[in-house]
Amino acid sequence: MDVASDDVNPHEGVAAGAASGAAARNAGRVQRASQMRNVGLLTAIAIAVHNFPEGFATFVVALEDPVLALPIALAIAIHNVPEGIAVAVPLREATGQKWRAAGWATISGLAEPLGAIVGFLLLRPFIGPEALGVSFAAIAGVMVFVSLDKLLPTAIESGRHHTAVYGMLAGMAVMAVSLLILPS
């Protein structure tokens, strides 16, 4: 039996240490899978909540200025990729099922066109600069909260916090550059 020295307690026999180490590792895997599933589902819900008003805001911009709508739609499409990844990766890690994880990511993304339709139908009388400003503020607030409160702590626990911070900064840079290239 080949047992890594990290798994062996020098005060116990090798067999007892290996058995308790295997049980602890298995319990850790189960707990980690449960945690990843919860993070994935919470992220899916948060992104759906985020996408709903985002769809409305994008639709309103398209109504007000069709020329501006194209770069905004492009920027949103670009940032929807990491949103889908943020939903799919924890769910794939938890379940091992790629297609189910991709399905949850897709469902959370479909809240965007639904938000455009429902938002337009319900808020048609109130559409204006104030409604658009409130929508954009709500959209940004939801994602910043989820990112800092749930995703970053999970990345820290996984030991991949530097990667998460670099990704967050890269995303901010992409959004900043997209604001610079938008037509005035």
mmCIF file with all atom_site columns, N, CA and C in Angstrom, residues 116-183:
data_model
loop_
_atom_site.group_PDB
_atom_site.id
_atom_site.type_symbol
_atom_site.label_atom_id
_atom_site.label_alt_id
_atom_site.label_comp_id
_atom_site.label_asym_id
_atom_site.label_entity_id
_atom_site.label_seq_id
_atom_site.pdbx_PDB_ins_code
_atom_site.Cartn_x
_atom_site.Cartn_y
_atom_site.Cartn_z
_atom_site.occupancy
_atom_site.B_iso_or_equiv
_atom_site.pdbx_formal_charge
_atom_site.auth_seq_id
_atom_site.auth_comp_id
_atom_site.auth_asym_id
_atom_site.auth_atom_id
_atom_site.pdbx_PDB_model_num
ATOM 1   N N  . ALA A 1 116 ? -36.531 41.695 -21.591 1.00 0.00 ? 116 ALA A N  1
ATOM 2   C CA . ALA A 1 116 ? -36.811 42.711 -22.609 1.00 0.00 ? 116 ALA A CA 1
ATOM 3   C C  . ALA A 1 116 ? -38.307 42.766 -22.899 1.00 0.00 ? 116 ALA A C  1
ATOM 4   N N  . ILE A 1 117 ? -38.920 41.627 -23.068 1.00 0.00 ? 117 ILE A N  1
ATOM 5   C CA . ILE A 1 117 ? -40.343 41.583 -23.415 1.00 0.00 ? 117 ILE A CA 1
ATOM 6   C C  . ILE A 1 117 ? -41.212 42.032 -22.248 1.00 0.00 ? 117 ILE A C  1
ATOM 7   N N  . VAL A 1 118 ? -41.017 41.411 -21.086 1.00 0.00 ? 118 VAL A N  1
ATOM 8   C CA . VAL A 1 118 ? -41.834 41.736 -19.917 1.00 0.00 ? 118 VAL A CA 1
ATOM 9   C C  . VAL A 1 118 ? -41.602 43.172 -19.470 1.00 0.00 ? 118 VAL A C  1
ATOM 10  N N  . GLY A 1 119 ? -40.344 43.581 -19.438 1.00 0.00 ? 119 GLY A N  1
ATOM 11  C CA . GLY A 1 119 ? -40.029 44.949 -19.032 1.00 0.00 ? 119 GLY A CA 1
ATOM 12  C C  . GLY A 1 119 ? -40.679 45.977 -19.938 1.00 0.00 ? 119 GLY A C  1
ATOM 13  N N  . PHE A 1 120 ? -40.623 45.726 -21.223 1.00 0.00 ? 120 PHE A N  1
ATOM 14  C CA . PHE A 1 120 ? -41.237 46.666 -22.162 1.00 0.00 ? 120 PHE A CA 1
ATOM 15  C C  . PHE A 1 120 ? -42.750 46.717 -21.965 1.00 0.00 ? 120 PHE A C  1
ATOM 16  N N  . LEU A 1 121 ? -43.373 45.551 -21.823 1.00 0.00 ? 121 LEU A N  1
ATOM 17  C CA . LEU A 1 121 ? -44.830 45.522 -21.672 1.00 0.00 ? 121 LEU A CA 1
ATOM 18  C C  . LEU A 1 121 ? -45.288 46.184 -20.368 1.00 0.00 ? 121 LEU A C  1
ATOM 19  N N  . LEU A 1 122 ? -44.555 45.956 -19.284 1.00 0.00 ? 122 LEU A N  1
ATOM 20  C CA . LEU A 1 122 ? -44.965 46.505 -17.982 1.00 0.00 ? 122 LEU A CA 1
ATOM 21  C C  . LEU A 1 122 ? -44.542 47.964 -17.792 1.00 0.00 ? 122 LEU A C  1
ATOM 22  N N  . LEU A 1 123 ? -43.395 48.324 -18.314 1.00 0.00 ? 123 LEU A N  1
ATOM 23  C CA . LEU A 1 123 ? -42.838 49.644 -18.023 1.00 0.00 ? 123 LEU A CA 1
ATOM 24  C C  . LEU A 1 123 ? -42.939 50.626 -19.185 1.00 0.00 ? 123 LEU A C  1
ATOM 25  N N  . ARG A 1 124 ? -43.669 50.262 -20.214 1.00 0.00 ? 124 ARG A N  1
ATOM 26  C CA . ARG A 1 124 ? -43.789 51.136 -21.379 1.00 0.00 ? 124 ARG A CA 1
ATOM 27  C C  . ARG A 1 124 ? -44.142 52.586 -21.012 1.00 0.00 ? 124 ARG A C  1
ATOM 28  N N  . PRO A 1 125 ? -45.097 52.826 -20.080 1.00 0.00 ? 125 PRO A N  1
ATOM 29  C CA . PRO A 1 125 ? -45.432 54.219 -19.775 1.00 0.00 ? 125 PRO A CA 1
ATOM 30  C C  . PRO A 1 125 ? -44.324 54.983 -19.047 1.00 0.00 ? 125 PRO A C  1
ATOM 31  N N  . PHE A 1 126 ? -43.385 54.257 -18.438 1.00 0.00 ? 126 PHE A N  1
ATOM 32  C CA . PHE A 1 126 ? -42.359 54.909 -17.627 1.00 0.00 ? 126 PHE A CA 1
ATOM 33  C C  . PHE A 1 126 ? -41.001 55.005 -18.309 1.00 0.00 ? 126 PHE A C  1
ATOM 34  N N  . ILE A 1 127 ? -40.906 54.540 -19.549 1.00 0.00 ? 127 ILE A N  1
ATOM 35  C CA . ILE A 1 127 ? -39.606 54.500 -20.223 1.00 0.00 ? 127 ILE A CA 1
ATOM 36  C C  . ILE A 1 127 ? -39.074 55.922 -20.397 1.00 0.00 ? 127 ILE A C  1
ATOM 37  N N  . GLY A 1 128 ? -37.843 56.111 -19.913 1.00 0.00 ? 128 GLY A N  1
ATOM 38  C CA . GLY A 1 128 ? -37.177 57.397 -20.019 1.00 0.00 ? 128 GLY A CA 1
ATOM 39  C C  . GLY A 1 128 ? -35.793 57.281 -19.428 1.00 0.00 ? 128 GLY A C  1
ATOM 40  N N  . PRO A 1 129 ? -35.066 58.381 -19.370 1.00 0.00 ? 129 PRO A N  1
ATOM 41  C CA . PRO A 1 129 ? -33.695 58.323 -18.861 1.00 0.00 ? 129 PRO A CA 1
ATOM 42  C C  . PRO A 1 129 ? -33.612 57.834 -17.415 1.00 0.00 ? 129 PRO A C  1
ATOM 43  N N  . GLU A 1 130 ? -34.582 58.199 -16.580 1.00 0.00 ? 130 GLU A N  1
ATOM 44  C CA . GLU A 1 130 ? -34.538 57.785 -15.170 1.00 0.00 ? 130 GLU A CA 1
ATOM 45  C C  . GLU A 1 130 ? -34.710 56.275 -15.040 1.00 0.00 ? 130 GLU A C  1
ATOM 46  N N  . ALA A 1 131 ? -35.694 55.718 -15.761 1.00 0.00 ? 131 ALA A N  1
ATOM 47  C CA . ALA A 1 131 ? -35.925 54.271 -15.707 1.00 0.00 ? 131 ALA A CA 1
ATOM 48  C C  . ALA A 1 131 ? -34.710 53.508 -16.215 1.00 0.00 ? 131 ALA A C  1
ATOM 49  N N  . LEU A 1 132 ? -34.082 54.031 -17.258 1.00 0.00 ? 132 LEU A N  1
ATOM 50  C CA . LEU A 1 132 ? -32.892 53.386 -17.798 1.00 0.00 ? 132 LEU A CA 1
ATOM 51  C C  . LEU A 1 132 ? -31.741 53.446 -16.800 1.00 0.00 ? 132 LEU A C  1
ATOM 52  N N  . GLY A 1 133 ? -31.555 54.596 -16.156 1.00 0.00 ? 133 GLY A N  1
ATOM 53  C CA . GLY A 1 133 ? -30.495 54.735 -15.149 1.00 0.00 ? 133 GLY A CA 1
ATOM 54  C C  . GLY A 1 133 ? -30.692 53.798 -13.974 1.00 0.00 ? 133 GLY A C  1
ATOM 55  N N  . VAL A 1 134 ? -31.927 53.695 -13.484 1.00 0.00 ? 134 VAL A N  1
ATOM 56  C CA . VAL A 1 134 ? -32.221 52.786 -12.370 1.00 0.00 ? 134 VAL A CA 1
ATOM 57  C C  . VAL A 1 134 ? -31.974 51.344 -12.803 1.00 0.00 ? 134 VAL A C  1
ATOM 58  N N  . SER A 1 135 ? -32.369 50.997 -14.022 1.00 0.00 ? 135 SER A N  1
ATOM 59  C CA . SER A 1 135 ? -32.152 49.631 -14.517 1.00 0.00 ? 135 SER A CA 1
ATOM 60  C C  . SER A 1 135 ? -30.668 49.290 -14.576 1.00 0.00 ? 135 SER A C  1
ATOM 61  N N  . PHE A 1 136 ? -29.868 50.191 -15.131 1.00 0.00 ? 136 PHE A N  1
ATOM 62  C CA . PHE A 1 136 ? -28.428 49.930 -15.223 1.00 0.00 ? 136 PHE A CA 1
ATOM 63  C C  . PHE A 1 136 ? -27.789 49.839 -13.833 1.00 0.00 ? 136 PHE A C  1
ATOM 64  N N  . ALA A 1 137 ? -28.215 50.679 -12.900 1.00 0.00 ? 137 ALA A N  1
ATOM 65  C CA . ALA A 1 137 ? -27.664 50.627 -11.539 1.00 0.00 ? 137 ALA A CA 1
ATOM 66  C C  . ALA A 1 137 ? -28.013 49.304 -10.870 1.00 0.00 ? 137 ALA A C  1
ATOM 67  N N  . ALA A 1 138 ? -29.245 48.850 -11.029 1.00 0.00 ? 138 ALA A N  1
ATOM 68  C CA . ALA A 1 138 ? -29.659 47.569 -10.434 1.00 0.00 ? 138 ALA A CA 1
ATOM 69  C C  . ALA A 1 138 ? -28.880 46.410 -11.036 1.00 0.00 ? 138 ALA A C  1
ATOM 70  N N  . ILE A 1 139 ? -28.698 46.445 -12.342 1.00 0.00 ? 139 ILE A N  1
ATOM 71  C CA . ILE A 1 139 ? -27.962 45.391 -13.044 1.00 0.00 ? 139 ILE A CA 1
ATOM 72  C C  . ILE A 1 139 ? -26.534 45.298 -12.517 1.00 0.00 ? 139 ILE A C  1
ATOM 73  N N  . ALA A 1 140 ? -25.867 46.430 -12.449 1.00 0.00 ? 140 ALA A N  1
ATOM 74  C CA . ALA A 1 140 ? -24.478 46.449 -11.984 1.00 0.00 ? 140 ALA A CA 1
ATOM 75  C C  . ALA A 1 140 ? -24.379 46.018 -10.527 1.00 0.00 ? 140 ALA A C  1
ATOM 76  N N  . GLY A 1 141 ? -25.288 46.493 -9.699  1.00 0.00 ? 141 GLY A N  1
ATOM 77  C CA . GLY A 1 141 ? -25.250 46.169 -8.271  1.00 0.00 ? 141 GLY A CA 1
ATOM 78  C C  . GLY A 1 141 ? -25.400 44.691 -7.995  1.00 0.00 ? 141 GLY A C  1
ATOM 79  N N  . VAL A 1 142 ? -26.306 44.036 -8.694  1.00 0.00 ? 142 VAL A N  1
ATOM 80  C CA . VAL A 1 142 ? -26.519 42.601 -8.483  1.00 0.00 ? 142 VAL A CA 1
ATOM 81  C C  . VAL A 1 142 ? -25.248 41.829 -8.802  1.00 0.00 ? 142 VAL A C  1
ATOM 82  N N  . MET A 1 143 ? -24.614 42.119 -9.929  1.00 0.00 ? 143 MET A N  1
ATOM 83  C CA . MET A 1 143 ? -23.436 41.353 -10.319 1.00 0.00 ? 143 MET A CA 1
ATOM 84  C C  . MET A 1 143 ? -22.225 41.651 -9.450  1.00 0.00 ? 143 MET A C  1
ATOM 85  N N  . VAL A 1 144 ? -22.044 42.889 -9.051  1.00 0.00 ? 144 VAL A N  1
ATOM 86  C CA . VAL A 1 144 ? -20.917 43.211 -8.167  1.00 0.00 ? 144 VAL A CA 1
ATOM 87  C C  . VAL A 1 144 ? -21.089 42.482 -6.840  1.00 0.00 ? 144 VAL A C  1
ATOM 88  N N  . PHE A 1 145 ? -22.311 42.491 -6.303  1.00 0.00 ? 145 PHE A N  1
ATOM 89  C CA . PHE A 1 145 ? -22.558 41.803 -5.036  1.00 0.00 ? 145 PHE A CA 1
ATOM 90  C C  . PHE A 1 145 ? -22.271 40.310 -5.145  1.00 0.00 ? 145 PHE A C  1
ATOM 91  N N  . VAL A 1 146 ? -22.823 39.657 -6.158  1.00 0.00 ? 146 VAL A N  1
ATOM 92  C CA . VAL A 1 146 ? -22.617 38.214 -6.312  1.00 0.00 ? 146 VAL A CA 1
ATOM 93  C C  . VAL A 1 146 ? -21.138 37.904 -6.507  1.00 0.00 ? 146 VAL A C  1
ATOM 94  N N  . SER A 1 147 ? -20.456 38.708 -7.308  1.00 0.00 ? 147 SER A N  1
ATOM 95  C CA . SER A 1 147 ? -19.038 38.457 -7.565  1.00 0.00 ? 147 SER A CA 1
ATOM 96  C C  . SER A 1 147 ? -18.198 38.566 -6.301  1.00 0.00 ? 147 SER A C  1
ATOM 97  N N  . LEU A 1 148 ? -18.421 39.619 -5.550  1.00 0.00 ? 148 LEU A N  1
ATOM 98  C CA . LEU A 1 148 ? -17.591 39.839 -4.365  1.00 0.00 ? 148 LEU A CA 1
ATOM 99  C C  . LEU A 1 148 ? -18.036 39.012 -3.163  1.00 0.00 ? 148 LEU A C  1
ATOM 100 N N  . ASP A 1 149 ? -19.326 38.737 -3.037  1.00 0.00 ? 149 ASP A N  1
ATOM 101 C CA . ASP A 1 149 ? -19.821 38.031 -1.865  1.00 0.00 ? 149 ASP A CA 1
ATOM 102 C C  . ASP A 1 149 ? -19.777 36.517 -2.014  1.00 0.00 ? 149 ASP A C  1
ATOM 103 N N  . LYS A 1 150 ? -19.940 35.989 -3.231  1.00 0.00 ? 150 LYS A N  1
ATOM 104 C CA . LYS A 1 150 ? -20.008 34.538 -3.416  1.00 0.00 ? 150 LYS A CA 1
ATOM 105 C C  . LYS A 1 150 ? -18.868 33.983 -4.261  1.00 0.00 ? 150 LYS A C  1
ATOM 106 N N  . LEU A 1 151 ? -18.644 34.562 -5.424  1.00 0.00 ? 151 LEU A N  1
ATOM 107 C CA . LEU A 1 151 ? -17.670 33.964 -6.339  1.00 0.00 ? 151 LEU A CA 1
ATOM 108 C C  . LEU A 1 151 ? -16.236 34.119 -5.847  1.00 0.00 ? 151 LEU A C  1
ATOM 109 N N  . LEU A 1 152 ? -15.863 35.315 -5.398  1.00 0.00 ? 152 LEU A N  1
ATOM 110 C CA . LEU A 1 152 ? -14.489 35.524 -4.937  1.00 0.00 ? 152 LEU A CA 1
ATOM 111 C C  . LEU A 1 152 ? -14.166 34.685 -3.691  1.00 0.00 ? 152 LEU A C  1
ATOM 112 N N  . PRO A 1 153 ? -15.043 34.625 -2.672  1.00 0.00 ? 153 PRO A N  1
ATOM 113 C CA . PRO A 1 153 ? -14.732 33.747 -1.534  1.00 0.00 ? 153 PRO A CA 1
ATOM 114 C C  . PRO A 1 153 ? -14.601 32.272 -1.927  1.00 0.00 ? 153 PRO A C  1
ATOM 115 N N  . THR A 1 154 ? -15.403 31.815 -2.884  1.00 0.00 ? 154 THR A N  1
ATOM 116 C CA . THR A 1 154 ? -15.287 30.426 -3.341  1.00 0.00 ? 154 THR A CA 1
ATOM 117 C C  . THR A 1 154 ? -13.955 30.222 -4.054  1.00 0.00 ? 154 THR A C  1
ATOM 118 N N  . ALA A 1 155 ? -13.535 31.201 -4.837  1.00 0.00 ? 155 ALA A N  1
ATOM 119 C CA . ALA A 1 155 ? -12.232 31.108 -5.510  1.00 0.00 ? 155 ALA A CA 1
ATOM 120 C C  . ALA A 1 155 ? -11.101 31.084 -4.492  1.00 0.00 ? 155 ALA A C  1
ATOM 121 N N  . ILE A 1 156 ? -11.231 31.856 -3.435  1.00 0.00 ? 156 ILE A N  1
ATOM 122 C CA . ILE A 1 156 ? -10.204 31.880 -2.386  1.00 0.00 ? 156 ILE A CA 1
ATOM 123 C C  . ILE A 1 156 ? -10.110 30.501 -1.730  1.00 0.00 ? 156 ILE A C  1
ATOM 124 N N  . GLU A 1 157 ? -11.261 29.894 -1.426  1.00 0.00 ? 157 GLU A N  1
ATOM 125 C CA . GLU A 1 157 ? -11.264 28.569 -0.809  1.00 0.00 ? 157 GLU A CA 1
ATOM 126 C C  . GLU A 1 157 ? -10.662 27.508 -1.716  1.00 0.00 ? 157 GLU A C  1
ATOM 127 N N  . SER A 1 158 ? -10.830 27.678 -3.034  1.00 0.00 ? 158 SER A N  1
ATOM 128 C CA . SER A 1 158 ? -10.312 26.677 -3.962  1.00 0.00 ? 158 SER A CA 1
ATOM 129 C C  . SER A 1 158 ? -8.822  26.864 -4.238  1.00 0.00 ? 158 SER A C  1
ATOM 130 N N  . GLY A 1 159 ? -8.257  27.975 -3.751  1.00 0.00 ? 159 GLY A N  1
ATOM 131 C CA . GLY A 1 159 ? -6.854  28.243 -4.004  1.00 0.00 ? 159 GLY A CA 1
ATOM 132 C C  . GLY A 1 159 ? -6.616  28.929 -5.342  1.00 0.00 ? 159 GLY A C  1
ATOM 133 N N  . ARG A 1 160 ? -7.687  29.319 -6.043  1.00 0.00 ? 160 ARG A N  1
ATOM 134 C CA . ARG A 1 160 ? -7.568  29.951 -7.354  1.00 0.00 ? 160 ARG A CA 1
ATOM 135 C C  . ARG A 1 160 ? -7.939  31.429 -7.287  1.00 0.00 ? 160 ARG A C  1
ATOM 136 N N  . HIS A 1 161 ? -7.712  32.069 -6.138  1.00 0.00 ? 161 HIS A N  1
ATOM 137 C CA . HIS A 1 161 ? -8.158  33.450 -5.975  1.00 0.00 ? 161 HIS A CA 1
ATOM 138 C C  . HIS A 1 161 ? -7.415  34.423 -6.878  1.00 0.00 ? 161 HIS A C  1
ATOM 139 N N  . HIS A 1 162 ? -6.142  34.172 -7.150  1.00 0.00 ? 162 HIS A N  1
ATOM 140 C CA . HIS A 1 162 ? -5.414  35.075 -8.049  1.00 0.00 ? 162 HIS A CA 1
ATOM 141 C C  . HIS A 1 162 ? -6.017  35.041 -9.452  1.00 0.00 ? 162 HIS A C  1
ATOM 142 N N  . THR A 1 163 ? -6.347  33.857 -9.918  1.00 0.00 ? 163 THR A N  1
ATOM 143 C CA . THR A 1 163 ? -6.968  33.723 -11.229 1.00 0.00 ? 163 THR A CA 1
ATOM 144 C C  . THR A 1 163 ? -8.293  34.473 -11.268 1.00 0.00 ? 163 THR A C  1
ATOM 145 N N  . ALA A 1 164 ? -9.091  34.358 -10.207 1.00 0.00 ? 164 ALA A N  1
ATOM 146 C CA . ALA A 1 164 ? -10.381 35.045 -10.153 1.00 0.00 ? 164 ALA A CA 1
ATOM 147 C C  . ALA A 1 164 ? -10.202 36.555 -10.154 1.00 0.00 ? 164 ALA A C  1
ATOM 148 N N  . VAL A 1 165 ? -9.257  37.055 -9.390  1.00 0.00 ? 165 VAL A N  1
ATOM 149 C CA . VAL A 1 165 ? -9.025  38.505 -9.341  1.00 0.00 ? 165 VAL A CA 1
ATOM 150 C C  . VAL A 1 165 ? -8.523  39.001 -10.694 1.00 0.00 ? 165 VAL A C  1
ATOM 151 N N  . TYR A 1 166 ? -7.609  38.260 -11.325 1.00 0.00 ? 166 TYR A N  1
ATOM 152 C CA . TYR A 1 166 ? -7.118  38.660 -12.643 1.00 0.00 ? 166 TYR A CA 1
ATOM 153 C C  . TYR A 1 166 ? -8.262  38.660 -13.656 1.00 0.00 ? 166 TYR A C  1
ATOM 154 N N  . GLY A 1 167 ? -9.119  37.658 -13.592 1.00 0.00 ? 167 GLY A N  1
ATOM 155 C CA . GLY A 1 167 ? -10.271 37.600 -14.492 1.00 0.00 ? 167 GLY A CA 1
ATOM 156 C C  . GLY A 1 167 ? -11.217 38.761 -14.279 1.00 0.00 ? 167 GLY A C  1
ATOM 157 N N  . MET A 1 168 ? -11.454 39.113 -13.011 1.00 0.00 ? 168 MET A N  1
ATOM 158 C CA . MET A 1 168 ? -12.333 40.235 -12.706 1.00 0.00 ? 168 MET A CA 1
ATOM 159 C C  . MET A 1 168 ? -11.742 41.540 -13.246 1.00 0.00 ? 168 MET A C  1
ATOM 160 N N  . LEU A 1 169 ? -10.454 41.725 -13.050 1.00 0.00 ? 169 LEU A N  1
ATOM 161 C CA . LEU A 1 169 ? -9.800  42.935 -13.559 1.00 0.00 ? 169 LEU A CA 1
ATOM 162 C C  . LEU A 1 169 ? -9.808  42.971 -15.091 1.00 0.00 ? 169 LEU A C  1
ATOM 163 N N  . ALA A 1 170 ? -9.592  41.823 -15.716 1.00 0.00 ? 170 ALA A N  1
ATOM 164 C CA . ALA A 1 170 ? -9.640  41.771 -17.181 1.00 0.00 ? 170 ALA A CA 1
ATOM 165 C C  . ALA A 1 170 ? -11.042 42.119 -17.684 1.00 0.00 ? 170 ALA A C  1
ATOM 166 N N  . GLY A 1 171 ? -12.063 41.619 -16.995 1.00 0.00 ? 171 GLY A N  1
ATOM 167 C CA . GLY A 1 171 ? -13.438 41.956 -17.368 1.00 0.00 ? 171 GLY A CA 1
ATOM 168 C C  . GLY A 1 171 ? -13.720 43.440 -17.239 1.00 0.00 ? 171 GLY A C  1
ATOM 169 N N  . MET A 1 172 ? -13.232 44.040 -16.158 1.00 0.00 ? 172 MET A N  1
ATOM 170 C CA . MET A 1 172 ? -13.399 45.487 -15.984 1.00 0.00 ? 172 MET A CA 1
ATOM 171 C C  . MET A 1 172 ? -12.680 46.250 -17.095 1.00 0.00 ? 172 MET A C  1
ATOM 172 N N  . ALA A 1 173 ? -11.505 45.775 -17.480 1.00 0.00 ? 173 ALA A N  1
ATOM 173 C CA . ALA A 1 173 ? -10.752 46.438 -18.544 1.00 0.00 ? 173 ALA A CA 1
ATOM 174 C C  . ALA A 1 173 ? -11.491 46.337 -19.875 1.00 0.00 ? 173 ALA A C  1
ATOM 175 N N  . VAL A 1 174 ? -12.057 45.173 -20.169 1.00 0.00 ? 174 VAL A N  1
ATOM 176 C CA . VAL A 1 174 ? -12.815 45.006 -21.413 1.00 0.00 ? 174 VAL A CA 1
ATOM 177 C C  . VAL A 1 174 ? -14.002 45.961 -21.434 1.00 0.00 ? 174 VAL A C  1
ATOM 178 N N  . MET A 1 175 ? -14.706 46.064 -20.311 1.00 0.00 ? 175 MET A N  1
ATOM 179 C CA . MET A 1 175 ? -15.863 46.981 -20.262 1.00 0.00 ? 175 MET A CA 1
ATOM 180 C C  . MET A 1 175 ? -15.407 48.434 -20.403 1.00 0.00 ? 175 MET A C  1
ATOM 181 N N  . ALA A 1 176 ? -14.283 48.795 -19.795 1.00 0.00 ? 176 ALA A N  1
ATOM 182 C CA . ALA A 1 176 ? -13.776 50.159 -19.914 1.00 0.00 ? 176 ALA A CA 1
ATOM 183 C C  . ALA A 1 176 ? -13.400 50.468 -21.362 1.00 0.00 ? 176 ALA A C  1
ATOM 184 N N  . VAL A 1 177 ? -12.738 49.528 -22.019 1.00 0.00 ? 177 VAL A N  1
ATOM 185 C CA . VAL A 1 177 ? -12.358 49.736 -23.424 1.00 0.00 ? 177 VAL A CA 1
ATOM 186 C C  . VAL A 1 177 ? -13.617 49.844 -24.293 1.00 0.00 ? 177 VAL A C  1
ATOM 187 N N  . SER A 1 178 ? -14.622 49.020 -23.985 1.00 0.00 ? 178 SER A N  1
ATOM 188 C CA . SER A 1 178 ? -15.855 49.087 -24.789 1.00 0.00 ? 178 SER A CA 1
ATOM 189 C C  . SER A 1 178 ? -16.529 50.442 -24.634 1.00 0.00 ? 178 SER A C  1
ATOM 190 N N  . LEU A 1 179 ? -16.409 51.068 -23.467 1.00 0.00 ? 179 LEU A N  1
ATOM 191 C CA . LEU A 1 179 ? -16.980 52.401 -23.289 1.00 0.00 ? 179 LEU A CA 1
ATOM 192 C C  . LEU A 1 179 ? -16.216 53.451 -24.101 1.00 0.00 ? 179 LEU A C  1
ATOM 193 N N  . LEU A 1 180 ? -14.914 53.234 -24.258 1.00 0.00 ? 180 LEU A N  1
ATOM 194 C CA . LEU A 1 180 ? -14.110 54.172 -25.039 1.00 0.00 ? 180 LEU A CA 1
ATOM 195 C C  . LEU A 1 180 ? -14.408 54.102 -26.535 1.00 0.00 ? 180 LEU A C  1
ATOM 196 N N  . ILE A 1 181 ? -14.781 52.914 -27.014 1.00 0.00 ? 181 ILE A N  1
ATOM 197 C CA . ILE A 1 181 ? -14.996 52.771 -28.454 1.00 0.00 ? 181 ILE A CA 1
ATOM 198 C C  . ILE A 1 181 ? -16.446 52.980 -28.868 1.00 0.00 ? 181 ILE A C  1
ATOM 199 N N  . LEU A 1 182 ? -17.353 53.164 -27.906 1.00 0.00 ? 182 LEU A N  1
ATOM 200 C CA . LEU A 1 182 ? -18.746 53.428 -28.261 1.00 0.00 ? 182 LEU A CA 1
ATOM 201 C C  . LEU A 1 182 ? -18.851 54.782 -28.958 1.00 0.00 ? 182 LEU A C  1
ATOM 202 N N  . PRO A 1 183 ? -19.751 54.863 -29.936 1.00 0.00 ? 183 PRO A N  1
ATOM 203 C CA . PRO A 1 183 ? -19.923 56.171 -30.595 1.00 0.00 ? 183 PRO A CA 1
ATOM 204 C C  . PRO A 1 183 ? -20.499 57.206 -29.616 1.00 0.00 ? 183 PRO A C  1
#
